[in-house]
Coordinates of C-alpha atoms and ligand atoms in Angstrom, one line a residue:
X30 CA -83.2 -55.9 94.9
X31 CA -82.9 -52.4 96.5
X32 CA -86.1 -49.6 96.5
X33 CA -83.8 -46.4 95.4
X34 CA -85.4 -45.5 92.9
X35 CA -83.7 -46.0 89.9
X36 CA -82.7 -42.3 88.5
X37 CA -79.5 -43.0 87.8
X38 CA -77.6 -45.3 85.2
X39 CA -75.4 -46.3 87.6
X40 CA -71.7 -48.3 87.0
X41 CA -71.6 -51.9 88.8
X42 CA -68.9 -50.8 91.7
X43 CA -70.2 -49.7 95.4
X44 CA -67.2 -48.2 97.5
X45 CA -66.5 -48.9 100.8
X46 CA -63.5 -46.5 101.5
X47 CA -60.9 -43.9 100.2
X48 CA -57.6 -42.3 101.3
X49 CA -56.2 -39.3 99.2
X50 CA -56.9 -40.1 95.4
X51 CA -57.7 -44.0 95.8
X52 CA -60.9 -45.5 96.6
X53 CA -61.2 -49.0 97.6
X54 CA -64.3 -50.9 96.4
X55 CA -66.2 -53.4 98.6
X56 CA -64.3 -56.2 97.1
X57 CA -60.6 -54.9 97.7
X58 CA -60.0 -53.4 94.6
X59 CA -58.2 -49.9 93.9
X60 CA -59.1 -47.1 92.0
X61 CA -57.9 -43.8 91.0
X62 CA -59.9 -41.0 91.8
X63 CA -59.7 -38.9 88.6
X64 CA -63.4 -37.2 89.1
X65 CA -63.8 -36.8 93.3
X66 CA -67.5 -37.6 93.2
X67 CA -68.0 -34.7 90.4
X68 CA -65.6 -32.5 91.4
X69 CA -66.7 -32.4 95.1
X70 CA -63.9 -34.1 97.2
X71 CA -61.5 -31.2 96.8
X72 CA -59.5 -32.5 99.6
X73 CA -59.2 -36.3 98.2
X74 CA -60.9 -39.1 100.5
X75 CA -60.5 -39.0 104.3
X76 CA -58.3 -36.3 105.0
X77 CA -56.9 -36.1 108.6
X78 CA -57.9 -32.2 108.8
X79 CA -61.4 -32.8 107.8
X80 CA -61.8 -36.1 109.9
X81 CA -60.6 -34.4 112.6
X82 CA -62.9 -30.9 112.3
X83 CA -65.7 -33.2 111.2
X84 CA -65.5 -35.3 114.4
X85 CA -65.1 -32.8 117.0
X86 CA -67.8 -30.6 115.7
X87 CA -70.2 -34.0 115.6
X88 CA -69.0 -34.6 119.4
X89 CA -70.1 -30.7 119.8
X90 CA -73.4 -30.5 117.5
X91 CA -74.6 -31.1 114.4
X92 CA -77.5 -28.5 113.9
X93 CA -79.3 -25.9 115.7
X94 CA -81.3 -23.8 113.4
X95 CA -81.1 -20.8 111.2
X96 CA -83.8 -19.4 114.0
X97 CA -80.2 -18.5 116.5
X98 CA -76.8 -17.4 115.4
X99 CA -74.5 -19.6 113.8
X100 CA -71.2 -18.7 114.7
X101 CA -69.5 -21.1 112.3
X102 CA -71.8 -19.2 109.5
X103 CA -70.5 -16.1 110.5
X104 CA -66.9 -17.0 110.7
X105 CA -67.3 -19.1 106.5
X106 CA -69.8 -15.8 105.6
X107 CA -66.2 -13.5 106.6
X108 CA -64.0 -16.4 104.8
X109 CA -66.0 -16.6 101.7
X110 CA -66.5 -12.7 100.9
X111 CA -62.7 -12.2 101.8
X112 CA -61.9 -14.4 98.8
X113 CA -64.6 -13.8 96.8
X114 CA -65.4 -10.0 96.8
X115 CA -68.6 -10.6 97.8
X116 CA -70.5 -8.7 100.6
X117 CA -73.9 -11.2 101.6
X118 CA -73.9 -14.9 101.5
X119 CA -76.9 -16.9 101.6
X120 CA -76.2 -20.7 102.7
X121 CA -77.5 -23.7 101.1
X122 CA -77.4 -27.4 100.5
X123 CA -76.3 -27.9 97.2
X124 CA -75.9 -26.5 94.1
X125 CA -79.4 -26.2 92.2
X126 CA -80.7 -24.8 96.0
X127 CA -77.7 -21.5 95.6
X128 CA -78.8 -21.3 91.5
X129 CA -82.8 -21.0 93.1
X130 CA -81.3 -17.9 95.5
X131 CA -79.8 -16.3 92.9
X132 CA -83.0 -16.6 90.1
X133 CA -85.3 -15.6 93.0
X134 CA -83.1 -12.5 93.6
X135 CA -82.8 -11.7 89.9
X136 CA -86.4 -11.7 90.0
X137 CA -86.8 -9.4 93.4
X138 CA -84.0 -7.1 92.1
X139 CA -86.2 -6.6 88.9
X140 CA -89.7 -6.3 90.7
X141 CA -87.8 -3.6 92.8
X142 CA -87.0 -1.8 89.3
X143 CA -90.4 -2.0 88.0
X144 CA -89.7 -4.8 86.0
X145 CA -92.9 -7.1 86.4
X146 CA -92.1 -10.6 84.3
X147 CA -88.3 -10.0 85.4
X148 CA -86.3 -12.5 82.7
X149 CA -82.8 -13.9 83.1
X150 CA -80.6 -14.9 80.0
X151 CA -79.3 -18.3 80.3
X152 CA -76.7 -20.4 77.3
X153 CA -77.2 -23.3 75.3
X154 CA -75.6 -26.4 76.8
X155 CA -75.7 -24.8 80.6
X156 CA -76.0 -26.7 83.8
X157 CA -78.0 -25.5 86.8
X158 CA -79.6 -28.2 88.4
X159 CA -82.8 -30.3 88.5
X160 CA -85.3 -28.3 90.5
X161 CA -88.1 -27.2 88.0
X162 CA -86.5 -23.1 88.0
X163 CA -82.9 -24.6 87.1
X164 CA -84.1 -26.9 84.9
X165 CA -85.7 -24.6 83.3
X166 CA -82.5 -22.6 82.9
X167 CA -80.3 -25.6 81.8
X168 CA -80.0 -25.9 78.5
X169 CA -80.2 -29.6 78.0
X170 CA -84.0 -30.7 75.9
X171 CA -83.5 -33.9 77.3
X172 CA -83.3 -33.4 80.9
X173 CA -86.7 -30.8 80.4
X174 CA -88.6 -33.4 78.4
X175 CA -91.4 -34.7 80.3
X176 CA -91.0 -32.0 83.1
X177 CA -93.3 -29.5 80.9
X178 CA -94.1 -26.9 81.7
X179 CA -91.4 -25.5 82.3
X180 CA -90.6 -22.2 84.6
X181 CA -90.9 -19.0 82.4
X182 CA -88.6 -15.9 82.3
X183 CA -85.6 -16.9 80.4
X184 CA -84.1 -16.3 77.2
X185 CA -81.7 -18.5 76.0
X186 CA -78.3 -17.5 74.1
X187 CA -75.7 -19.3 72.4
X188 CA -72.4 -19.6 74.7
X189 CA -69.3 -17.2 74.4
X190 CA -71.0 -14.5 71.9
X191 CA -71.8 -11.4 73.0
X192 CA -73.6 -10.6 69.8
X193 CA -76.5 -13.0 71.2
X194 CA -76.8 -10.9 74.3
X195 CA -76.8 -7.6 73.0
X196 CA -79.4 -8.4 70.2
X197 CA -81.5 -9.7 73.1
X198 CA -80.8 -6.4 74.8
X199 CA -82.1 -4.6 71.7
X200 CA -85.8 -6.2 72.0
X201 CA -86.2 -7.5 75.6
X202 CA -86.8 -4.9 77.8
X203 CA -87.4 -7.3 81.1
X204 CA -83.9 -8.6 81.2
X205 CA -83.1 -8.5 84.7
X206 CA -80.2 -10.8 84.8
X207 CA -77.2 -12.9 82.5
X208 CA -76.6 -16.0 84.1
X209 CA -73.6 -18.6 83.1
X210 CA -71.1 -20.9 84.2
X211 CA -67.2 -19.3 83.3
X212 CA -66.3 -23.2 82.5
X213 CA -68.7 -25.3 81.3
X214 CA -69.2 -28.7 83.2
X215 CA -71.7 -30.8 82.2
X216 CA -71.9 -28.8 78.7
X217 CA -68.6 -30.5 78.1
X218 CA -65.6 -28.1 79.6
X219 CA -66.8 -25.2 77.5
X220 CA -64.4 -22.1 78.3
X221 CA -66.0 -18.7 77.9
X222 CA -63.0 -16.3 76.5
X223 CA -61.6 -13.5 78.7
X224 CA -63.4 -10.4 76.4
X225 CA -66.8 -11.7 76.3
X226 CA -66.2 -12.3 80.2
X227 CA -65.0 -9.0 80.5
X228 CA -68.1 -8.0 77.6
X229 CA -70.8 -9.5 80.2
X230 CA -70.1 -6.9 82.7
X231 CA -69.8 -4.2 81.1
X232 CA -73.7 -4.7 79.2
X233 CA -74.7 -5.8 82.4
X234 CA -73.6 -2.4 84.2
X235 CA -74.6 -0.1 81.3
X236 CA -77.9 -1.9 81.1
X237 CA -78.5 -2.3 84.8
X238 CA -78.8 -6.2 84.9
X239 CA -77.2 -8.7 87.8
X240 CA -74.3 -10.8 86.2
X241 CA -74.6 -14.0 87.6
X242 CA -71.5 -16.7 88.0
X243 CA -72.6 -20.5 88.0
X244 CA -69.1 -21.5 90.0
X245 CA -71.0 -24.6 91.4
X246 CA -68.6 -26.8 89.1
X247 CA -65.7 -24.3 88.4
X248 CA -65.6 -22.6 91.8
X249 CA -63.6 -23.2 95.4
X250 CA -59.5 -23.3 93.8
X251 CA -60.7 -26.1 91.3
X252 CA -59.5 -23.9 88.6
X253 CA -55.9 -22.7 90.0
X254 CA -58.0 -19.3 91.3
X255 CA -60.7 -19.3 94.2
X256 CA -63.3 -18.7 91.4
X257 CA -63.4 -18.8 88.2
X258 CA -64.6 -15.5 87.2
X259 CA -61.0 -14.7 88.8
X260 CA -58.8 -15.2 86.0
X261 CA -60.5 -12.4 83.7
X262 CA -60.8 -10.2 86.6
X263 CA -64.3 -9.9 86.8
X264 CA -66.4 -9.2 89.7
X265 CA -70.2 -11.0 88.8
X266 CA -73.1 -9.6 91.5
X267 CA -73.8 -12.9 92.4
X268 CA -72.2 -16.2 92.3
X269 CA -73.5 -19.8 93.3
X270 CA -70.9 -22.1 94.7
X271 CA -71.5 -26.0 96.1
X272 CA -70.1 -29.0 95.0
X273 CA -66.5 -28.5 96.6
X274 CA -67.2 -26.7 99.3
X275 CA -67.8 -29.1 102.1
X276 CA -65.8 -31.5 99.8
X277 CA -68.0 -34.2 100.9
X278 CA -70.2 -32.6 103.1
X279 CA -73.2 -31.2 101.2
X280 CA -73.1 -27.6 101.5
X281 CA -74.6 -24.5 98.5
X282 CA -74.0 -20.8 98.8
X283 CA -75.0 -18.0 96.7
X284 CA -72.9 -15.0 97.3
X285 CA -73.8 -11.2 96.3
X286 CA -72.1 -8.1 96.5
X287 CA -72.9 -4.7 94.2
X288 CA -76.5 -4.3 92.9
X289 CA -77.2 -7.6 94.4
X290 CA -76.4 -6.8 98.4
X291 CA -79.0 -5.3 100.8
X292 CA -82.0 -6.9 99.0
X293 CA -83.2 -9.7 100.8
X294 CA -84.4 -9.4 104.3
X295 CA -86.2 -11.6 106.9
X296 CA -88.7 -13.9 105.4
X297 CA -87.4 -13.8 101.7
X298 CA -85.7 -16.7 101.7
X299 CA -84.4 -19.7 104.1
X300 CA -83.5 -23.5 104.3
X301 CA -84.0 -25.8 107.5
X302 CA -80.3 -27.2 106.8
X303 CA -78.5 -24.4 105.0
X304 CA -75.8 -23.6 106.4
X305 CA -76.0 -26.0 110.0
X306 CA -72.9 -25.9 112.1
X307 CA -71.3 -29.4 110.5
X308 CA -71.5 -28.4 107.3
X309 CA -69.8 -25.1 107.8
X310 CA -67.1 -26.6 109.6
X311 CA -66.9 -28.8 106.1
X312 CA -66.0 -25.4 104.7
X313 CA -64.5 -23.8 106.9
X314 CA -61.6 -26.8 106.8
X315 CA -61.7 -27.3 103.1
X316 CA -60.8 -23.6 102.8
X317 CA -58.1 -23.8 105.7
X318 CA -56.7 -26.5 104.3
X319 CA -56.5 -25.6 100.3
X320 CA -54.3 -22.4 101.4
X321 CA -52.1 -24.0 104.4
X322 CA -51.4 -27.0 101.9
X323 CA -51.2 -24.9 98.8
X324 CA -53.7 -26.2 97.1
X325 CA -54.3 -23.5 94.5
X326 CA -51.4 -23.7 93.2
X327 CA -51.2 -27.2 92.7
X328 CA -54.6 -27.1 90.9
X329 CA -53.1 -25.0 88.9
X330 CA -49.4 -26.8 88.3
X331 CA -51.1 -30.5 88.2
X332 CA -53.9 -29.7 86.1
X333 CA -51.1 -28.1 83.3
X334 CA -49.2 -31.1 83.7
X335 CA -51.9 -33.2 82.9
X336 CA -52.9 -31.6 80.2
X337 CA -49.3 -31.5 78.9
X338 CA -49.0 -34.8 79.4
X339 CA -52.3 -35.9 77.5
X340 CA -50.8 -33.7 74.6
X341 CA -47.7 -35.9 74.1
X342 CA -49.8 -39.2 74.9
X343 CA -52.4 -38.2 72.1
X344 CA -49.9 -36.3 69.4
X345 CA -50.7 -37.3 65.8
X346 CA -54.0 -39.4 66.9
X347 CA -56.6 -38.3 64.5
X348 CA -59.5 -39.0 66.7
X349 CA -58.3 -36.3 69.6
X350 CA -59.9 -32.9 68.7
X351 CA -59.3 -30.8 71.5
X352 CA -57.4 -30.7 75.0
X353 CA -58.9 -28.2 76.9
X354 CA -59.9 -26.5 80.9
X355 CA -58.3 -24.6 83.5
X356 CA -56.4 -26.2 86.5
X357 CA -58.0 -29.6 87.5
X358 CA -61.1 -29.2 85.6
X359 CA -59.9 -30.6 82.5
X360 CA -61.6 -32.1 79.1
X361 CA -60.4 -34.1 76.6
X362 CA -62.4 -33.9 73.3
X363 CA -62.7 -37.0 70.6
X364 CA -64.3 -37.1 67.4
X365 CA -66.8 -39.4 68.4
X366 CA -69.1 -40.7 71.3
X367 CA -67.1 -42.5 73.9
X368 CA -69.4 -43.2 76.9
X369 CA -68.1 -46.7 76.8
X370 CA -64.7 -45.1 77.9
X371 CA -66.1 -44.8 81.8
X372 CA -66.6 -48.4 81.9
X373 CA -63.0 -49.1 80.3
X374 CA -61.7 -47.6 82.5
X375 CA -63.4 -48.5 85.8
X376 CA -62.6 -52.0 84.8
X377 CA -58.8 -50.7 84.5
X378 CA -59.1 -49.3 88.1
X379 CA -59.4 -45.3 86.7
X380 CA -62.9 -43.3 88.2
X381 CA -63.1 -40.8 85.0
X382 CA -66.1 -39.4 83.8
X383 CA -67.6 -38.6 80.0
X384 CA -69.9 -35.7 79.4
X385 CA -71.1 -33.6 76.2
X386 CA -70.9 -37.1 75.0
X387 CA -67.6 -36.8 73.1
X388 CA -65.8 -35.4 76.0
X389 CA -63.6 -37.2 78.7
X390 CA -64.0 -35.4 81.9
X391 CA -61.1 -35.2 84.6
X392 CA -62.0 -33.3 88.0
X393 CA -59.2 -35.0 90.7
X394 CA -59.0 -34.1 93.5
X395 CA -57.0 -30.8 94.5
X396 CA -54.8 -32.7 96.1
X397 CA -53.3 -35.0 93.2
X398 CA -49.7 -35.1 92.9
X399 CA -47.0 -35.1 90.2
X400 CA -47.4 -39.3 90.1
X401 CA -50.8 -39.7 90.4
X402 CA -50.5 -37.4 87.1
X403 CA -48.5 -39.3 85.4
X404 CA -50.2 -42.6 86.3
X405 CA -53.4 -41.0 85.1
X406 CA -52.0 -40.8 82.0
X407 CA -49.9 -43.6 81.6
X408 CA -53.1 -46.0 82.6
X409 CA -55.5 -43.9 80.4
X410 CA -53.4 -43.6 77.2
X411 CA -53.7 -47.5 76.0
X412 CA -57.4 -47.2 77.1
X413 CA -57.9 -44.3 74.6
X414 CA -55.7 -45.5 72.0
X415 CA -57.1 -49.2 71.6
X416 CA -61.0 -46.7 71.9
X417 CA -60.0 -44.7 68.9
X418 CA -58.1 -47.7 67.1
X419 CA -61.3 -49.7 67.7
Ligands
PLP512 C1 -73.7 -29.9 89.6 C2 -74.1 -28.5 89.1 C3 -75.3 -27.9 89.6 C4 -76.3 -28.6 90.4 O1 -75.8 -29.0 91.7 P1 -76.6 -30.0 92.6 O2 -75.9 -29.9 93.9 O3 -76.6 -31.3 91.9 O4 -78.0 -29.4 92.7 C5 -75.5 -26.6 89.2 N1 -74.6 -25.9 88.4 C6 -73.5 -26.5 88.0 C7 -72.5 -25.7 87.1 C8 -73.2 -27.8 88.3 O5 -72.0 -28.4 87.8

């Protein structure tokens, strides 16, 4: 018997190692890494560049403190607001620490406009993490129940409808902020379109409020572009990023530019760990890497082939409703419940993931090739079939 304490449902497999897109579980047996621990090992499992960065900066030092300089900082700050757009970057730990950044300064941003119960606008079926603020903004009742009460100061809105937010706009005079995730991840690969994207801003400029980009899921190439709010050629005033970052190593960031720069200063906000020198060398590598390797546009090229490929596996099968996502962040929508697939297909050797409970959920790493597509496929389709025949 172990003493973690059991918050997770967890599947009966413990890994010892990987190498690219295979894992290898403590008994010898290989899997396919279709989900990279959530969409975090963008580089695959043990890859020589990070291994080697990784090493030498633990042979060099792992911390100092965010009371000195960080050089590496600097040097992922210059890397991440080149790619971004962004001017300020405020280093983390993980994903629900960069969402806290960005409600705090939604909230300092509106105190500074007068605006004393500042309130942020957050969708049905959103994902911002387990602290008691994202919580609060996640639209999920289940994950909230018990946790009451709850932070105040937001307003929820139904997903990809503009009408919501405007009407909200009509009544609400303390909305400071619209926050949301581009793609959906744990909501179930939700897309928001291009126009109400595009729709976002523009409210958000004529009525003075931050637009704020959840990338933690969508962000760091996964999606074909650096982030996600790329493809519809916005520009949000904040944007939270974490999961693939380090891709392994845990590392958050929430990243400003516009009405959201120049706010914070000393003593507003900090974090013993955010942004150590180990961690930013995780970055700094994972970013190197994606563009010397081409990773972007193999996110892009792999996740279409999958996608394709699921297509022709699936055609005529009444119990598919929707292939859907962007680059490697893919979901695969059936007409019914099918949890019962992750276990399918861990015993067939395939690490997949379900969410929104009717939705398969592929995030491989950014490194998967042209075979490991088509393997994917081939080993899943019988799996699926034989679910929806069953
Ligand atoms: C996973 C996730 C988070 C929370 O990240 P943690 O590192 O688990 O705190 C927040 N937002 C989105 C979109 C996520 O997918």
């Amino acid at each position: 018997m172990s003493h973690v304490m059991n918050t997770y449902a967890r599947l009966p497999v413990a890994f010892s190692h990987g190498q690219g897109s295979r894992m290898t579980d403590v008994d010898g047996r290989e899997y396919l890494d279709a989900l990279s621990g959530i969409a975090v090992n963008t580089l695959g499992h043990a890859h020589p560049k990070l291994v080697a960065a990784l090493s030498a900066q633990a042979g060099r030092m792992l911390h100092t403190s965010n009371l000195y300089r960080i050089r590496e900082q600097d040097l992922l700050s210059d890397k991440l607001a080149e790619r971004s757009g962004m001017q300020e970057i405020f280093f983390c730990n993980s994903g629900c620490e960069a969402n806290e950044a960005a409600i705090k300064l939604a909230r300092y941003y509106g105190h500074k406009e007068g605006i004393e119960t500042p309130t942020i606008i957050v969708m049905e079926k959103a994902f911002h993490g387990r602290t008691m603020a994202t919580l609060s903004a996640t639209g999920n009742r289940k994950a909230q129940a018990g946790f009451e009460p709850l932070v105040s100061g937001f307003v929820r809105v139904p997903y990809d409808d503009l009408a919501a937010i405007k009407a909200v706009a009509e009544h609400n005079k303390n909305i400071v902020a619209v926050m949301l995730e581009i793609i959906q991840g744990e909501g179930g690969i939700h897309l928001a379109s291009a126009d109400y994207q595009q729709g976002v801003r523009q409210l958000c400029d004529e009525q003075g409020w931050l637009m704020i980009c959840d990338e933690v899921q969508c962000g760091m190439a996964r999606t074909g572009q650096w982030f996600g709010y790329q493809h519809a050629g916005v520009q949000p005033d904040i944007a939270t990023l974490a999961k693939g970052l380090g891709s392994g190593v845990p590392i958050g960031a929430c990243m400003v530019g516009g009405k959201a720069a120049g706010l914070f200063g000393p003593g507003n906000h900090g974090s013993t760990f955010g942004g150590n020198p180990l961690a930013c060398v995780a970055a700094l590598t994972t970013i190197d890497t994606i563009e010397e390797e081409g990773l972007l546009a193999n996110a892009e090229r792999i996740g279409a082939l999958i996608r394709q490929l699921f297509a022709e596996a699936l055609a005529g099968d009444k119990g598919l409703v929707e292939i859907r996502g962007r680059g490697l962040m893919i979901g695969i929508e059936l007409d019914r419940p099918c949890g019962e697939l992750v276990g399918k297909a861990l015993e067939a050797g395939l690490l997949i993931n379900v969410t929104g409970d009717k939705v398969i959920r592929l995030l491989p790493p950014l490194t998967f090739s042209e075979n490991e597509a088509r393997e994917l496929v081939d080993r899943m389709r019988p799996l699926i079939k034989n679910f929806l025949a069953g």
